[in-house]
mmCIF file of C-alpha atoms in Angstrom:
data_model
loop_
_atom_site.group_PDB
_atom_site.id
_atom_site.type_symbol
_atom_site.label_atom_id
_atom_site.label_comp_id
_atom_site.label_asym_id
_atom_site.label_seq_id
_atom_site.Cartn_x
_atom_site.Cartn_y
_atom_site.Cartn_z
ATOM 1 C CA ALA A 274 39.464 12.062 3.194
ATOM 2 C CA GLN A 275 37.591 9.306 3.843
ATOM 3 C CA LYS A 276 37.602 6.216 2.292
ATOM 4 C CA VAL A 277 35.977 2.661 2.647
ATOM 5 C CA THR A 278 36.897 -0.197 0.177
ATOM 6 C CA GLN A 279 35.083 -3.646 0.090
ATOM 7 C CA ALA A 280 37.458 -5.456 -2.335
ATOM 8 C CA GLN A 281 34.910 -8.561 -2.284
ATOM 9 C CA THR A 282 32.202 -7.601 -5.378
ATOM 10 C CA GLU A 283 30.066 -10.744 -5.193
ATOM 11 C CA ILE A 284 30.117 -13.621 -2.682
ATOM 12 C CA SER A 285 28.412 -16.628 -3.317
ATOM 13 C CA VAL A 286 28.445 -19.667 -0.552
ATOM 14 C CA VAL A 287 26.067 -22.682 0.055
ATOM 15 C CA GLU A 288 23.513 -22.503 2.731
ATOM 16 C CA LYS A 289 25.082 -23.216 6.003
ATOM 17 C CA GLU A 290 28.207 -22.141 5.459
ATOM 18 C CA ASP A 291 30.126 -19.708 7.133
ATOM 19 C CA VAL A 292 31.067 -16.253 4.943
ATOM 20 C CA THR A 293 32.974 -13.248 6.046
ATOM 21 C CA LEU A 294 32.793 -10.165 4.409
ATOM 22 C CA ASP A 295 35.516 -7.707 4.213
ATOM 23 C CA CYS A 296 35.781 -3.815 4.981
ATOM 24 C CA VAL A 297 39.065 -2.204 5.239
ATOM 25 C CA TYR A 298 38.326 1.807 5.840
ATOM 26 C CA GLU A 299 40.703 4.961 5.783
ATOM 27 C CA THR A 300 39.996 8.480 7.606
ATOM 28 C CA ARG A 301 42.718 10.952 9.075
ATOM 29 C CA ASP A 302 39.976 11.453 11.980
ATOM 30 C CA THR A 303 41.228 9.746 15.500
ATOM 31 C CA THR A 304 37.517 9.134 16.168
ATOM 32 C CA TYR A 305 34.742 7.775 14.099
ATOM 33 C CA TYR A 306 31.551 5.628 13.855
ATOM 34 C CA LEU A 307 31.772 2.277 11.528
ATOM 35 C CA PHE A 308 28.538 0.622 10.462
ATOM 36 C CA TRP A 309 27.408 -2.245 8.569
ATOM 37 C CA TYR A 310 24.206 -2.118 6.436
ATOM 38 C CA LYS A 311 21.959 -4.902 4.413
ATOM 39 C CA GLN A 312 20.204 -3.961 1.652
ATOM 40 C CA PRO A 313 17.592 -6.734 0.197
ATOM 41 C CA PRO A 314 15.930 -6.785 -3.157
ATOM 42 C CA SER A 315 13.208 -4.219 -1.874
ATOM 43 C CA GLY A 316 16.020 -1.572 -1.718
ATOM 44 C CA GLU A 317 16.045 -0.070 1.631
ATOM 45 C CA LEU A 318 19.350 -0.056 3.498
ATOM 46 C CA VAL A 319 18.553 -1.685 6.882
ATOM 47 C CA PHE A 320 21.115 -1.015 9.746
ATOM 48 C CA LEU A 321 22.971 -3.637 11.375
ATOM 49 C CA ILE A 322 25.588 -2.567 13.771
ATOM 50 C CA ARG A 323 27.594 0.762 14.553
ATOM 51 C CA ARG A 324 30.481 0.583 16.146
ATOM 52 C CA ASN A 325 32.840 3.479 17.664
ATOM 53 C CA SER A 326 36.536 3.893 16.956
ATOM 54 C CA PHE A 327 37.481 3.725 20.848
ATOM 55 C CA ASP A 328 35.787 0.272 21.338
ATOM 56 C CA GLU A 329 37.351 -2.410 20.006
ATOM 57 C CA GLN A 330 35.298 -5.678 21.716
ATOM 58 C CA ASN A 331 34.339 -7.879 18.794
ATOM 59 C CA GLU A 332 30.491 -8.193 18.864
ATOM 60 C CA ILE A 333 27.964 -11.000 17.997
ATOM 61 C CA SER A 334 24.632 -10.825 17.972
ATOM 62 C CA GLY A 335 23.018 -14.231 16.608
ATOM 63 C CA ARG A 336 24.822 -15.210 13.591
ATOM 64 C CA TYR A 337 26.095 -12.299 12.732
ATOM 65 C CA SER A 338 29.593 -11.243 14.538
ATOM 66 C CA TRP A 339 32.166 -8.093 13.750
ATOM 67 C CA ASN A 340 35.833 -8.161 13.880
ATOM 68 C CA PHE A 341 37.144 -4.215 14.510
ATOM 69 C CA GLN A 342 40.561 -4.288 14.229
ATOM 70 C CA LYS A 343 42.065 -0.493 14.689
ATOM 71 C CA SER A 344 45.407 -1.699 14.103
ATOM 72 C CA THR A 345 44.430 -2.984 10.496
ATOM 73 C CA SER A 346 41.833 -0.523 9.947
ATOM 74 C CA SER A 347 38.979 -3.294 9.303
ATOM 75 C CA PHE A 348 35.863 -4.078 10.333
ATOM 76 C CA ASN A 349 34.885 -7.533 9.110
ATOM 77 C CA PHE A 350 31.499 -9.061 9.232
ATOM 78 C CA THR A 351 30.907 -12.615 9.610
ATOM 79 C CA ILE A 352 27.851 -14.461 9.153
ATOM 80 C CA THR A 353 27.681 -18.109 10.504
ATOM 81 C CA ALA A 354 25.489 -20.898 9.294
ATOM 82 C CA SER A 355 24.545 -18.812 6.277
ATOM 83 C CA GLN A 356 20.497 -18.903 5.125
ATOM 84 C CA VAL A 357 18.881 -17.902 2.152
ATOM 85 C CA VAL A 358 17.223 -14.871 3.591
ATOM 86 C CA ASP A 359 21.137 -13.479 4.036
ATOM 87 C CA SER A 360 21.476 -12.698 0.179
ATOM 88 C CA ALA A 361 21.366 -8.989 -0.014
ATOM 89 C CA VAL A 362 24.074 -6.458 -0.610
ATOM 90 C CA TYR A 363 25.875 -5.384 2.368
ATOM 91 C CA PHE A 364 27.584 -2.346 2.923
ATOM 92 C CA CYS A 365 30.160 -1.013 5.105
ATOM 93 C CA ALA A 366 30.131 3.187 6.290
ATOM 94 C CA LEU A 367 32.196 5.184 8.390
ATOM 95 C CA THR A 368 31.565 8.669 9.634
ATOM 96 C CA PRO A 369 33.873 10.674 11.661
ATOM 97 C CA LEU A 370 32.670 12.229 15.306
ATOM 98 C CA SER A 371 35.150 15.202 14.820
ATOM 99 C CA ASN A 372 32.674 16.682 12.365
ATOM 100 C CA PHE A 373 29.994 16.994 14.693
ATOM 101 C CA GLY A 374 26.822 17.671 13.627
ATOM 102 C CA ASN A 375 27.601 17.419 9.720
ATOM 103 C CA GLU A 376 28.254 13.621 9.763
ATOM 104 C CA LYS A 377 29.627 12.552 6.125
ATOM 105 C CA LEU A 378 28.434 8.821 5.959
ATOM 106 C CA THR A 379 30.984 7.372 3.650
ATOM 107 C CA PHE A 380 29.716 3.787 2.204
ATOM 108 C CA GLY A 381 31.701 1.271 0.666
ATOM 109 C CA THR A 382 30.996 -0.310 -2.896
ATOM 110 C CA GLY A 383 29.036 -3.076 -1.189
ATOM 111 C CA THR A 384 29.244 -6.925 -1.445
ATOM 112 C CA ARG A 385 26.525 -8.699 -3.187
ATOM 113 C CA LEU A 386 26.353 -12.144 -0.800
ATOM 114 C CA THR A 387 24.197 -15.158 -2.638
ATOM 115 C CA ILE A 388 23.538 -17.899 -0.223
ATOM 116 C CA ILE A 389 22.412 -20.871 -2.731
ATOM 117 C CA PRO A 390 20.007 -23.460 -1.149
ATOM 118 C CA GLU B 129 6.936 -0.554 8.199
ATOM 119 C CA THR B 130 10.350 1.305 7.764
ATOM 120 C CA GLY B 131 9.759 4.614 9.196
ATOM 121 C CA VAL B 132 10.852 6.049 6.380
ATOM 122 C CA THR B 133 8.763 5.935 3.196
ATOM 123 C CA GLN B 134 9.390 7.002 -0.491
ATOM 124 C CA THR B 135 6.802 8.024 -3.314
ATOM 125 C CA PRO B 136 6.743 6.759 -5.922
ATOM 126 C CA ARG B 137 9.065 3.403 -6.235
ATOM 127 C CA HIS B 138 9.438 3.280 -9.977
ATOM 128 C CA LEU B 139 9.428 6.894 -11.952
ATOM 129 C CA VAL B 140 10.119 7.039 -15.616
ATOM 130 C CA MET B 141 10.943 10.207 -17.048
ATOM 131 C CA GLY B 142 11.933 11.968 -20.018
ATOM 132 C CA MET B 143 14.532 14.367 -20.311
ATOM 133 C CA THR B 144 12.525 17.459 -20.599
ATOM 134 C CA ASN B 145 10.114 16.322 -17.940
ATOM 135 C CA LYS B 146 9.718 17.962 -14.184
ATOM 136 C CA LYS B 147 9.020 15.203 -11.648
ATOM 137 C CA SER B 148 9.311 15.194 -7.925
ATOM 138 C CA LEU B 149 10.452 12.462 -5.335
ATOM 139 C CA LYS B 150 8.693 12.216 -2.006
ATOM 140 C CA CYS B 151 10.340 10.858 1.331
ATOM 141 C CA GLU B 152 8.352 11.198 4.518
ATOM 142 C CA GLN B 153 9.598 10.025 8.269
ATOM 143 C CA HIS B 154 7.806 9.131 11.103
ATOM 144 C CA LEU B 155 10.906 8.354 13.431
ATOM 145 C CA GLY B 156 10.863 11.841 15.356
ATOM 146 C CA HIS B 157 14.068 12.650 13.534
ATOM 147 C CA ASN B 158 15.605 15.882 12.732
ATOM 148 C CA ALA B 159 17.873 15.222 10.081
ATOM 149 C CA MET B 160 17.270 14.068 6.081
ATOM 150 C CA TYR B 161 19.227 13.056 3.562
ATOM 151 C CA TRP B 162 19.285 12.173 -0.293
ATOM 152 C CA TYR B 163 21.663 9.607 -1.421
ATOM 153 C CA LYS B 164 22.042 8.659 -5.002
ATOM 154 C CA GLN B 165 22.920 4.831 -5.634
ATOM 155 C CA SER B 166 24.427 4.054 -8.992
ATOM 156 C CA ALA B 167 25.021 0.776 -10.216
ATOM 157 C CA LYS B 168 28.896 -0.257 -8.794
ATOM 158 C CA LYS B 169 29.306 2.960 -7.356
ATOM 159 C CA PRO B 170 29.340 3.944 -3.683
ATOM 160 C CA LEU B 171 26.319 5.619 -2.232
ATOM 161 C CA GLU B 172 26.585 9.022 -3.182
ATOM 162 C CA LEU B 173 25.369 11.696 -0.430
ATOM 163 C CA MET B 174 23.241 14.748 -2.107
ATOM 164 C CA PHE B 175 21.940 16.712 0.058
ATOM 165 C CA VAL B 176 21.417 16.897 3.837
ATOM 166 C CA TYR B 177 19.156 19.026 5.989
ATOM 167 C CA SER B 178 19.179 19.293 9.445
ATOM 168 C CA LEU B 179 16.306 21.033 11.265
ATOM 169 C CA GLU B 180 14.933 22.070 7.986
ATOM 170 C CA GLU B 181 17.750 23.500 7.284
ATOM 171 C CA ARG B 182 20.311 22.385 4.336
ATOM 172 C CA VAL B 183 23.471 21.580 5.764
ATOM 173 C CA GLU B 184 25.416 20.022 2.724
ATOM 174 C CA ASN B 185 25.099 20.019 -0.792
ATOM 175 C CA ASN B 186 27.890 17.794 -2.468
ATOM 176 C CA SER B 187 28.249 19.371 -5.492
ATOM 177 C CA VAL B 188 25.190 18.171 -7.222
ATOM 178 C CA PRO B 189 24.163 19.894 -10.489
ATOM 179 C CA SER B 190 21.283 22.447 -10.175
ATOM 180 C CA ARG B 191 18.479 19.851 -11.763
ATOM 181 C CA PHE B 192 17.866 18.535 -8.533
ATOM 182 C CA SER B 193 16.606 20.561 -6.188
ATOM 183 C CA PRO B 194 15.544 19.530 -2.514
ATOM 184 C CA GLU B 195 13.097 20.873 -0.330
ATOM 185 C CA CYS B 196 12.480 20.094 3.104
ATOM 186 C CA PRO B 197 9.302 21.971 4.714
ATOM 187 C CA ASN B 198 9.149 20.406 8.078
ATOM 188 C CA SER B 199 11.245 18.044 9.704
ATOM 189 C CA SER B 200 9.027 14.707 8.464
ATOM 190 C CA HIS B 201 9.021 15.723 5.010
ATOM 191 C CA LEU B 202 12.024 15.917 2.374
ATOM 192 C CA PHE B 203 11.118 16.314 -1.623
ATOM 193 C CA LEU B 204 13.718 16.130 -4.432
ATOM 194 C CA HIS B 205 12.331 17.757 -7.364
ATOM 195 C CA LEU B 206 13.692 17.074 -10.702
ATOM 196 C CA HIS B 207 14.144 19.021 -14.035
ATOM 197 C CA THR B 208 16.080 18.314 -17.580
ATOM 198 C CA LEU B 209 17.766 15.221 -16.272
ATOM 199 C CA GLN B 210 19.958 13.455 -18.233
ATOM 200 C CA PRO B 211 20.267 9.384 -18.806
ATOM 201 C CA GLU B 212 23.091 9.291 -16.340
ATOM 202 C CA ASP B 213 20.812 10.414 -13.645
ATOM 203 C CA SER B 214 19.153 7.220 -14.034
ATOM 204 C CA ALA B 215 19.732 5.521 -10.361
ATOM 205 C CA LEU B 216 18.250 4.517 -7.065
ATOM 206 C CA TYR B 217 17.580 7.467 -4.870
ATOM 207 C CA LEU B 218 17.337 6.663 -1.232
ATOM 208 C CA CYS B 219 16.346 8.842 1.628
ATOM 209 C CA ALA B 220 17.425 8.895 5.173
ATOM 210 C CA SER B 221 17.090 10.081 8.432
ATOM 211 C CA SER B 222 18.364 10.299 11.639
ATOM 212 C CA LEU B 223 18.638 12.309 14.865
ATOM 213 C CA ARG B 224 20.906 14.656 15.155
ATOM 214 C CA SER B 225 21.893 15.956 18.686
ATOM 215 C CA GLY B 226 23.299 19.080 19.953
ATOM 216 C CA PRO B 227 26.068 20.110 21.624
ATOM 217 C CA GLY B 228 26.944 18.289 25.174
ATOM 218 C CA GLN B 229 24.444 15.591 24.070
ATOM 219 C CA PRO B 230 24.998 11.900 22.850
ATOM 220 C CA LEU B 231 25.890 11.567 19.298
ATOM 221 C CA ASN B 232 23.600 10.983 16.188
ATOM 222 C CA THR B 233 21.894 7.834 15.574
ATOM 223 C CA GLU B 234 22.656 5.718 13.028
ATOM 224 C CA ALA B 235 20.619 6.650 9.421
ATOM 225 C CA PHE B 236 17.514 5.042 8.451
ATOM 226 C CA PHE B 237 16.641 4.249 5.289
ATOM 227 C CA GLY B 238 13.795 4.246 2.788
ATOM 228 C CA GLN B 239 12.905 2.019 0.000
ATOM 229 C CA GLY B 240 14.477 4.022 -2.587
ATOM 230 C CA THR B 241 12.952 5.557 -5.821
ATOM 231 C CA ARG B 242 14.353 3.528 -8.899
ATOM 232 C CA LEU B 243 14.342 6.586 -11.439
ATOM 233 C CA THR B 244 14.790 6.145 -15.186
ATOM 234 C CA VAL B 245 15.499 9.074 -17.424
ATOM 235 C CA VAL B 246 14.966 8.100 -21.072
#
């Protein structure tokens, strides 16, 4: 069984502040993918990043950065210098690689981020 | 243009109605999915089709009936729904690889159909 926990239900920060969204996961699989998706008010989930379990390098993409720590089963997402357009619900997700060809993408409950202008 | 298009965007139906949700992808993907998103709950995977064959059915009630006539189209047929079925229904697609090939791509999602059952 696998589980993704996003303990922060809602976060509000003032524009230009940095904000970190937490994601903790549980899985018995030794190899897996982790994802972050953004869901703006329009509804579709927008893919942000995929990280495989054997690559613990942190990643930075513009104002976004991700901190993957296998030892603590966490995959946190930081937005630097937040902007109003960052307001959305953010989902962390997990899928095992061992269950080849039949991925079970498990999502967290999401964190609603509001950037206050 | 997200590459995955869902219609209708909004649907209100009575409990005795029959309706269908449509999903179309233009990404050349070979797998398609239906997810249900209810308030304050994780996204729930309902059905998975790989190469037009259903490979996953997560204990979904029979009042939801999927259909995948080809790799680009996916339908969700609805009949005699309950008010608790009201939710956002999201379609997604991805590229599933075969044995010995690189692993799957991430899933691309449509904008969803907001379903209200009255």
